[in-house]
GROMACS .gro file of C-alpha atoms in nm:
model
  358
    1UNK     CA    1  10.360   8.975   6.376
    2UNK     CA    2  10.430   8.749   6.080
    3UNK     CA    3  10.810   8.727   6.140
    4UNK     CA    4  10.794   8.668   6.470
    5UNK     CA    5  10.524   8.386   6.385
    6UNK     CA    6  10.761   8.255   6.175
    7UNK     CA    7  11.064   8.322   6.440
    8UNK     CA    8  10.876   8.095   6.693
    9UNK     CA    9  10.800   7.798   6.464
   10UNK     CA   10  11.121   7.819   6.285
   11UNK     CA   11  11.337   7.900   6.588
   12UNK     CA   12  11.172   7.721   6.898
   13UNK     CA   13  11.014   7.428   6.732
   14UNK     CA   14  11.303   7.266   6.692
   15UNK     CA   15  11.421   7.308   7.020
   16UNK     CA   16  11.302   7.048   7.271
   17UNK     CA   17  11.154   7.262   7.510
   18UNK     CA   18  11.171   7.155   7.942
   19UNK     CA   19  11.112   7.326   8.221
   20UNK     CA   20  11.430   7.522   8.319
   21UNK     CA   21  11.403   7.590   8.697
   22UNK     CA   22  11.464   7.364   9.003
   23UNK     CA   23  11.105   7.434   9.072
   24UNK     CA   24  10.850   7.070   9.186
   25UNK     CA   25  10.525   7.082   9.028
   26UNK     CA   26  10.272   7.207   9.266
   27UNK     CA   27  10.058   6.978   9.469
   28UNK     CA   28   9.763   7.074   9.628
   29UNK     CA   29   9.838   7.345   9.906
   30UNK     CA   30   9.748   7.243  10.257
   31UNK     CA   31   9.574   7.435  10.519
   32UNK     CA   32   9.751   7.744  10.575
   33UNK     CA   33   9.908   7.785  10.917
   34UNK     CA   34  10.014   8.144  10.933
   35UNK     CA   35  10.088   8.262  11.329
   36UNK     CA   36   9.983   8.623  11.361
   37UNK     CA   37  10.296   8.863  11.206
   38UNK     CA   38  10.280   9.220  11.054
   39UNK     CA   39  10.200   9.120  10.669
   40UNK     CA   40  10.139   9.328  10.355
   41UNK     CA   41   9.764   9.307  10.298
   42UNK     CA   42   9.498   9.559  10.071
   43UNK     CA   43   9.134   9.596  10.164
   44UNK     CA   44   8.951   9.328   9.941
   45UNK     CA   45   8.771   9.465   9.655
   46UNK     CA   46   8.545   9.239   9.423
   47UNK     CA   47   8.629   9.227   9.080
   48UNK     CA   48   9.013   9.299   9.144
   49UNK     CA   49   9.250   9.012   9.039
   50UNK     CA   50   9.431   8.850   9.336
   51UNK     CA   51   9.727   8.574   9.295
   52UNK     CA   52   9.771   8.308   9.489
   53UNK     CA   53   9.939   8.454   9.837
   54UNK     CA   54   9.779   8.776   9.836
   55UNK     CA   55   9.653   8.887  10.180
   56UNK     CA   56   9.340   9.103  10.199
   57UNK     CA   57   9.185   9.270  10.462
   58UNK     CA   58   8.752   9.137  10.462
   59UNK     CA   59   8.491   9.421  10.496
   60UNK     CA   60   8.453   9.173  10.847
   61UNK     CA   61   8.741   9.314  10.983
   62UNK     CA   62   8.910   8.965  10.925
   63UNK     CA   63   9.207   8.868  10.703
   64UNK     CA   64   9.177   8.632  10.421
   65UNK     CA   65   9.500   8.476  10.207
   66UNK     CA   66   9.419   8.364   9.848
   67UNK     CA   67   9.501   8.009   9.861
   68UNK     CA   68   9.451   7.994   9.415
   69UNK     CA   69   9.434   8.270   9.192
   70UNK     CA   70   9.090   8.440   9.139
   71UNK     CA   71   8.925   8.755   9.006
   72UNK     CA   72   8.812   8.915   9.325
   73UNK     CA   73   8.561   8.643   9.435
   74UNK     CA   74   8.408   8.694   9.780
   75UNK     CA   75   8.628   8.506  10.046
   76UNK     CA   76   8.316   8.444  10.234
   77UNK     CA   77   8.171   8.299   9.975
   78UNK     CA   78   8.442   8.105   9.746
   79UNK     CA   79   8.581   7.923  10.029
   80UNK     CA   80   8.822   7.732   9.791
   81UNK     CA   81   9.008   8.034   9.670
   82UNK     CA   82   9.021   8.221  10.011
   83UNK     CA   83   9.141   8.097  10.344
   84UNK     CA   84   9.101   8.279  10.664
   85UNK     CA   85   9.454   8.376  10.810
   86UNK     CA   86   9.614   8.615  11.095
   87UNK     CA   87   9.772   8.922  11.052
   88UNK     CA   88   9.857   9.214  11.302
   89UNK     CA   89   9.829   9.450  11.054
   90UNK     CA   90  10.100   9.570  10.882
   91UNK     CA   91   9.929   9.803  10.649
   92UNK     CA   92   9.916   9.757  10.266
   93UNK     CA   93  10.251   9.884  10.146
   94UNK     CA   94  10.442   9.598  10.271
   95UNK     CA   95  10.474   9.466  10.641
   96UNK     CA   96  10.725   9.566  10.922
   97UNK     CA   97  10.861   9.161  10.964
   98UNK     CA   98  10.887   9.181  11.295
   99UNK     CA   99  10.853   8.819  11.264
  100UNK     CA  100  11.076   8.712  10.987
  101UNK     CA  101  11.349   8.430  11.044
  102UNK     CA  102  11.614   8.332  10.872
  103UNK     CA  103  11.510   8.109  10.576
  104UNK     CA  104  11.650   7.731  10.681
  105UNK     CA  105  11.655   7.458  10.396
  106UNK     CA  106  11.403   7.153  10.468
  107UNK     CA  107  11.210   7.321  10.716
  108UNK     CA  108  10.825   7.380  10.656
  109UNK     CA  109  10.679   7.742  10.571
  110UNK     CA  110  10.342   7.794  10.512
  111UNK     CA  111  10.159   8.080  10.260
  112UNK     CA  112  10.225   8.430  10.437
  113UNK     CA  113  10.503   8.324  10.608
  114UNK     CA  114  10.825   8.606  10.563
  115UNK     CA  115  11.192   8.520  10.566
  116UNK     CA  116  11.528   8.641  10.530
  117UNK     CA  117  11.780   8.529  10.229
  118UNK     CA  118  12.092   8.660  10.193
  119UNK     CA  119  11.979   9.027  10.342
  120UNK     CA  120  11.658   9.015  10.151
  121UNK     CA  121  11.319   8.922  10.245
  122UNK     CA  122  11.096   8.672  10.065
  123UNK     CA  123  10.727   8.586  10.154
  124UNK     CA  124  10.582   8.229  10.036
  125UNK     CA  125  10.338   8.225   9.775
  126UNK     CA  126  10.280   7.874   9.840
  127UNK     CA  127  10.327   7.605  10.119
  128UNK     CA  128  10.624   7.432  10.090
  129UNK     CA  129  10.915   7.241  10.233
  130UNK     CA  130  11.192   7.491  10.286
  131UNK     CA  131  11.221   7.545   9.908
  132UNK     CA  132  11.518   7.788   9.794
  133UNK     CA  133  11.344   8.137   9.736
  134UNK     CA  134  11.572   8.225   9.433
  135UNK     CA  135  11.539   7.912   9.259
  136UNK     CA  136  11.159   7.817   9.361
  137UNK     CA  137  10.995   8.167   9.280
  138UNK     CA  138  10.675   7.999   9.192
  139UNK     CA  139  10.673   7.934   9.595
  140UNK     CA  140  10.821   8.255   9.748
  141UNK     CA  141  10.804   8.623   9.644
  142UNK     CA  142  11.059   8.885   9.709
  143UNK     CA  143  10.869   9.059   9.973
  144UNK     CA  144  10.914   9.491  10.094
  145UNK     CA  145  10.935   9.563  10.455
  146UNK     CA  146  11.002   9.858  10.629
  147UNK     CA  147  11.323   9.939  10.748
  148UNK     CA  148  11.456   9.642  10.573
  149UNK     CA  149  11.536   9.598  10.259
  150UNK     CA  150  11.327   9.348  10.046
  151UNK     CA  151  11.302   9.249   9.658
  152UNK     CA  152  11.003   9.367   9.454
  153UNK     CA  153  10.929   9.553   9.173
  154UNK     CA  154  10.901   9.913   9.393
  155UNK     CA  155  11.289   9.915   9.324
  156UNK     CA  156  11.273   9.875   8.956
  157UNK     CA  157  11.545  10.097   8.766
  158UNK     CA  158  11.305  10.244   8.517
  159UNK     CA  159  11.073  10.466   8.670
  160UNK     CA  160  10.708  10.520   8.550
  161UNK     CA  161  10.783  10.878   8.440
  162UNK     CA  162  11.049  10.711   8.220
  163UNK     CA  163  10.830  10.390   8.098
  164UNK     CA  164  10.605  10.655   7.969
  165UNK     CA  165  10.910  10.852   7.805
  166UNK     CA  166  10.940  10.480   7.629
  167UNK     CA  167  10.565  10.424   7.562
  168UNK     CA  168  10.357  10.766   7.565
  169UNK     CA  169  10.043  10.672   7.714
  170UNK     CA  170   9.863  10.819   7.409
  171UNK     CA  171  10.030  10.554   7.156
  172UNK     CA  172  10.084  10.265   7.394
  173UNK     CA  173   9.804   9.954   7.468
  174UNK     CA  174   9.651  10.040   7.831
  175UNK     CA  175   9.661   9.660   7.854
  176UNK     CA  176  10.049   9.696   7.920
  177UNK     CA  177  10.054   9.940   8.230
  178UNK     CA  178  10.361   9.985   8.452
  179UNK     CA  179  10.205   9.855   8.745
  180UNK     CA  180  10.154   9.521   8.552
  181UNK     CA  181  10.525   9.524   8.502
  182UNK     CA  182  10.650   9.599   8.802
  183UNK     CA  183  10.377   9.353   8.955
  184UNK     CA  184  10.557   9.072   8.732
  185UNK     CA  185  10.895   9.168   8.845
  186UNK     CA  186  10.859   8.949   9.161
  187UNK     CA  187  10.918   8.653   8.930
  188UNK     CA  188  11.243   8.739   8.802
  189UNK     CA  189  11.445   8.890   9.115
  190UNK     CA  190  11.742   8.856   8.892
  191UNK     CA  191  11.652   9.097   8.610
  192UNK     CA  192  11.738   9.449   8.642
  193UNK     CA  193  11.954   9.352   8.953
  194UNK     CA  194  12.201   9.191   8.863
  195UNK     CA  195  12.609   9.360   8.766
  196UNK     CA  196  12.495   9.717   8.915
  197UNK     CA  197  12.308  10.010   8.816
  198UNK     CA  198  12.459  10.085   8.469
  199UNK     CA  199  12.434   9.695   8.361
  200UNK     CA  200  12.062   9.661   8.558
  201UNK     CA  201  11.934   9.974   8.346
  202UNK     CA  202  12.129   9.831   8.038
  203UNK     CA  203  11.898   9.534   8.071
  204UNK     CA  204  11.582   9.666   8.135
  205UNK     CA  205  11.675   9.939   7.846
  206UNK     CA  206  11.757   9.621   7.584
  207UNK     CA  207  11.427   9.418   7.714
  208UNK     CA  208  11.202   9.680   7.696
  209UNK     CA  209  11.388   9.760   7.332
  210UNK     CA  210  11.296   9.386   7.232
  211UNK     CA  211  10.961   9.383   7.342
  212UNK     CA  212  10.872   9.746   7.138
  213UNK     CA  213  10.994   9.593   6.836
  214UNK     CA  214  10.813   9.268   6.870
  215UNK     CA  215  10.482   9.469   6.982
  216UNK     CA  216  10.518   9.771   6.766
  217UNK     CA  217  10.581  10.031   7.072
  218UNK     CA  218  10.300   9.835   7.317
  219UNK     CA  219  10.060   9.837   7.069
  220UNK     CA  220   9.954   9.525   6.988
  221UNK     CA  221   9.818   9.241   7.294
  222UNK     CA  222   9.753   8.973   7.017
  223UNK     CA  223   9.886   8.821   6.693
  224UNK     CA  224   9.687   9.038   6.395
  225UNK     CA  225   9.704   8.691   6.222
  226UNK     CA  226   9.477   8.437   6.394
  227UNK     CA  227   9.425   8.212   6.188
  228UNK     CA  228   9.721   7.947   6.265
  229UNK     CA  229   9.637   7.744   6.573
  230UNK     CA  230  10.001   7.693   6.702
  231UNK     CA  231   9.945   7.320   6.764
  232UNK     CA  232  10.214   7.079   6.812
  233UNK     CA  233   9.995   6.765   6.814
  234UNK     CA  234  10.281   6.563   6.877
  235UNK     CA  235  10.325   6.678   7.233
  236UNK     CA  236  10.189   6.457   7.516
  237UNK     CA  237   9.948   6.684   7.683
  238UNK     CA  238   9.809   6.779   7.265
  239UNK     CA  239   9.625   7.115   7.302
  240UNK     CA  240   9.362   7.086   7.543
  241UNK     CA  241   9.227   7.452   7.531
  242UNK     CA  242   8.955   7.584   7.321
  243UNK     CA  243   9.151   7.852   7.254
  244UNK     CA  244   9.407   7.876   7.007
  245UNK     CA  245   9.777   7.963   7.079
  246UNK     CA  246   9.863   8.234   6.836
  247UNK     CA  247  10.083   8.513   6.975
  248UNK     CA  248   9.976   8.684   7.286
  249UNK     CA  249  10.212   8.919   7.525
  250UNK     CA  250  10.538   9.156   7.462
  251UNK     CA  251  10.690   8.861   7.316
  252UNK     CA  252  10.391   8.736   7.150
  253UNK     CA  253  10.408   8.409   7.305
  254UNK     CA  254  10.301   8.102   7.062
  255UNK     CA  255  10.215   7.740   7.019
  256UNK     CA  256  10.101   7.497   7.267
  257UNK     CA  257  10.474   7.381   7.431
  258UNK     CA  258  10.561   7.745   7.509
  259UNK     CA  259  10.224   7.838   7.677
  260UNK     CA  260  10.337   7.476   7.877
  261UNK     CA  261  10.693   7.572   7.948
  262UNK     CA  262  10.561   7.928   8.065
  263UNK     CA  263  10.259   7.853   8.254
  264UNK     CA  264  10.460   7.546   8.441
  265UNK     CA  265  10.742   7.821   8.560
  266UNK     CA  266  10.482   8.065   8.631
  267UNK     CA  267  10.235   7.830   8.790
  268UNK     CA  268   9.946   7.911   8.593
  269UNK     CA  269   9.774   7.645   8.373
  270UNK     CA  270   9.819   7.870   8.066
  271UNK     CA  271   9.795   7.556   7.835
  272UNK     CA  272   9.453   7.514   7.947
  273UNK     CA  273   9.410   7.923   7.952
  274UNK     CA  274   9.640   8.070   7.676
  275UNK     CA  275   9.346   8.398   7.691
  276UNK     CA  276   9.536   8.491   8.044
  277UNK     CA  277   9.855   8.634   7.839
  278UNK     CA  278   9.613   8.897   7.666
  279UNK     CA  279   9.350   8.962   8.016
  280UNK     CA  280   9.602   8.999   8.285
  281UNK     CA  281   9.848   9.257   8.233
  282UNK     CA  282  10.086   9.104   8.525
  283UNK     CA  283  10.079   8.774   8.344
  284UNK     CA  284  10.148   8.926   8.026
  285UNK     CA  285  10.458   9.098   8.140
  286UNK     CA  286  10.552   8.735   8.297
  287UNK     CA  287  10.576   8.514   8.011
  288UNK     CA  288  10.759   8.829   7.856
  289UNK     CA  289  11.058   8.812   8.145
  290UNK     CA  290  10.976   8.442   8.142
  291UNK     CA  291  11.122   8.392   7.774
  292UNK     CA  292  11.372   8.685   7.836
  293UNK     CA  293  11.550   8.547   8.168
  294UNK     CA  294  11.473   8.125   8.067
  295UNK     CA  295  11.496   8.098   7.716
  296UNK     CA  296  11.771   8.147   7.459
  297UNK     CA  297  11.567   8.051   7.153
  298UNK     CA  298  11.790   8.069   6.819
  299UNK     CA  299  12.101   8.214   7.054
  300UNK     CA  300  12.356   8.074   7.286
  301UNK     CA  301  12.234   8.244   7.566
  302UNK     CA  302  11.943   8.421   7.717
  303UNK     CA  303  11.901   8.785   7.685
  304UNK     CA  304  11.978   8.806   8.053
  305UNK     CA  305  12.279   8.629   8.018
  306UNK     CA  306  12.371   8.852   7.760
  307UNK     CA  307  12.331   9.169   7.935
  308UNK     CA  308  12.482   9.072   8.247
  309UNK     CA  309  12.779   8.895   8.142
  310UNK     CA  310  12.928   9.150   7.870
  311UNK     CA  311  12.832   8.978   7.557
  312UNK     CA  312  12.615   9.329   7.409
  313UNK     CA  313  12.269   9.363   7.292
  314UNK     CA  314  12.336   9.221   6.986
  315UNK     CA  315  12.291   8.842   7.176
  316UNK     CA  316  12.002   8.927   7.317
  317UNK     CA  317  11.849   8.989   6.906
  318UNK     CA  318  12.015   8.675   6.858
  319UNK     CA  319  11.829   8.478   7.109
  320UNK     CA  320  11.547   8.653   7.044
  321UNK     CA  321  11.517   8.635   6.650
  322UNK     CA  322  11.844   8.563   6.528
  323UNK     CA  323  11.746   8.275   6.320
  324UNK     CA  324  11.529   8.521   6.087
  325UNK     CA  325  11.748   8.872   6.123
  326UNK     CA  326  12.140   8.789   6.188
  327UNK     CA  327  12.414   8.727   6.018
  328UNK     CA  328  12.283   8.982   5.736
  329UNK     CA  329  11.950   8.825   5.709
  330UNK     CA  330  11.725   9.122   5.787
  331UNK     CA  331  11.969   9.408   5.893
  332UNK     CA  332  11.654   9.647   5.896
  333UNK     CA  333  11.459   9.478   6.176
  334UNK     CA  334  11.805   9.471   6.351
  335UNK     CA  335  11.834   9.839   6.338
  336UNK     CA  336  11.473   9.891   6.448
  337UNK     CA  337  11.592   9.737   6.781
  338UNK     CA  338  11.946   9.852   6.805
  339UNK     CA  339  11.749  10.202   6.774
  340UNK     CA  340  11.498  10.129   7.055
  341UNK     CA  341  11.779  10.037   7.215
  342UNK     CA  342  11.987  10.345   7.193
  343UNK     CA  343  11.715  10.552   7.271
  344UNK     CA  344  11.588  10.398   7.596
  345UNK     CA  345  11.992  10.378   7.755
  346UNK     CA  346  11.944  10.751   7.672
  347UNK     CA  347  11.669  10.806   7.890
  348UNK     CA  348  11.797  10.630   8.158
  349UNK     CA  349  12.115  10.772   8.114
  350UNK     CA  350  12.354  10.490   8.049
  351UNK     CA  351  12.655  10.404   7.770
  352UNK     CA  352  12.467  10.130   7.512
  353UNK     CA  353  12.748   9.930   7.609
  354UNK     CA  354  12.967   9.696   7.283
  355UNK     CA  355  12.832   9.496   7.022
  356UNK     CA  356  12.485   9.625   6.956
  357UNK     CA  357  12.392   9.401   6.650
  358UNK     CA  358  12.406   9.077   6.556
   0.00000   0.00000   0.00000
């Protein structure tokens, strides 16, 4: 945890960090105007952590859309997060689209409301004005229907039997479950999909590698070392939370202007609520794929960049820590990942692919 304290404040601090995606901020989401369609919906259960889009089925009989984030607060009740909505049905495992259209540029969608993109389906998240789903993914969601093809983690080219080949349940944090992961992989349609199946399991093999390094094999949700507050006081928004921003997450995410940059991609306020990264398992896994598919830190290019365009594993270290363990600086953390690396293309049955280190 120390070197990759070190990593961030020597490595990102003196980048000037901005927001990377052609993404607005979000305004405040009007009513929701959803005509009744087959959409993916689970019976509401209090206490269970809905995002903002999620479509539950009321012990009424009547279907509610969460119009902000919330633990499982009664939509009866907590009229702001909950908004009643129609739905046909659909079932829970992803719904039919019987009334998907083709996604049209400038034209208005409102939450719950399914498309098709370039063969795929994406449901919106979020009102909005016709925003691009692969560049506005803080708006839409790559969304499963039956019979036709959509994005979503379900398709993810490690499989839970071979996550927990990676991680053995009986070592690994139950913070970091696979369902968390594939949860956050609606974010990120890109990773994992991108170049075919030998490069797509190449880059969720040298990921994965990364983050077991950085978290000692899913072990660790937080920095051990606390003490630091990760405050960059020179920032305009300061460090509003009570909460300090020492390294939470796979990648340990630190410091007030990357819980800013991550939270504004992700849509979550997590420079007011840097705690999220170590509660909510999907968030967690977020600002992990945030940093991996976004940021290129101490490198040239992002560790999805350097998966998917040939340039090894040995970039993605670089972007990663390369600051603190390339060029000969540390060759034994480099070996640590280049053999997490190894190991995990082995179980998922793929060549490592050239230049492993750095």
């Amino acid at each position: 945890m120390t070197l990759l304290r070190k990593r961030i404040l020597a490595s990102l601090a003196a980048v000037t960090m901005a927001a990377t995606v052609a993404v607005l901020a979000p305004t405040a989401s009007s009513q929701a105007e959803v005509s009744a369609q087959a959409c993916s919906f689970t019976n509401w259960a209090a206490g269970t952590w809905y995002t903002a889009g999620s479509i539950v089925k009321y012990t009424n009989g009547q279907y509610y859309v969460a119009e902000h984030d919330n633990p499982g607060y009664d939509p009866i009740i907590s009229t702001w997060y909950w908004e009643p909505t129609s739905c046909d049905g659909g079932g829970g495992g992803g719904g039919t689209c019987t009334s998907a259209t083709d996604w049209v540029a400038g034209r208005q969608y409102y939450t719950g409301n399914i498309v098709r993109y370039n063969g795929s389906y994406y449901i919106a998240e979020h009102d909005n004005p016709g925003y691009d789903p692969v560049i506005s993914t803080w708006y839409w969601e790559p969304h499963s229907c039956d019979g036709g093809g959509g994005g979503g983690g379900g398709s993810f080219v490690v499989s839970q039997a071979q996550f927990d080949q990676m991680f053995p349940p009986s070592s690994r944090n139950s913070f970091y479950t696979y369902s968390g992961l594939v949860e956050a992989l609606s974010a990120f349609p890109a990773f994992a999909k991108t170049g075919g199946d030998t490069v797509s399991k190449q880059e969720a093999a040298a990921f994965l590698a990364n983050v077991s390094h950085e978290t000692g094999g899913l072990r660790y949700v937080e920095e051990i070392d606390q003490s630091g507050d990760y405050c960059d006081e020179t920032r305009p928004y300061g460090c509003p939370a009570v909460q300090k921003y020492y390294g939470r997450g796979p990648i340990q995410l630190s410091w007030n202007f990357n819980y800013k940059t991550a939270g504004d991609y992700l849509g979550i306020n997590l420079l007011l609520n840097p705690e999220l990264v170590a509660r909510q398992s999907p968030i967690a896994w977020k600002t992990g794929l945030w940093y991996w598919n976004t940021q290129s830190g101490p490198g040239s290019m992002t560790g999805h960049a350097a998966m998917t365009n040939g340039s090894g594993f040995g970039h993605s270290i670089r972007s990663i820590n390369g600051s603190l363990e390339c060029d000969g600086r540390n060759p034994g953390q480099v070996q640590s990942r280049v053999n997490n690396y190894t190991r995990f293309t082995q179980i998922l049955g793929v060549p490592t692919g050239a230049n492993l280190y750095c």
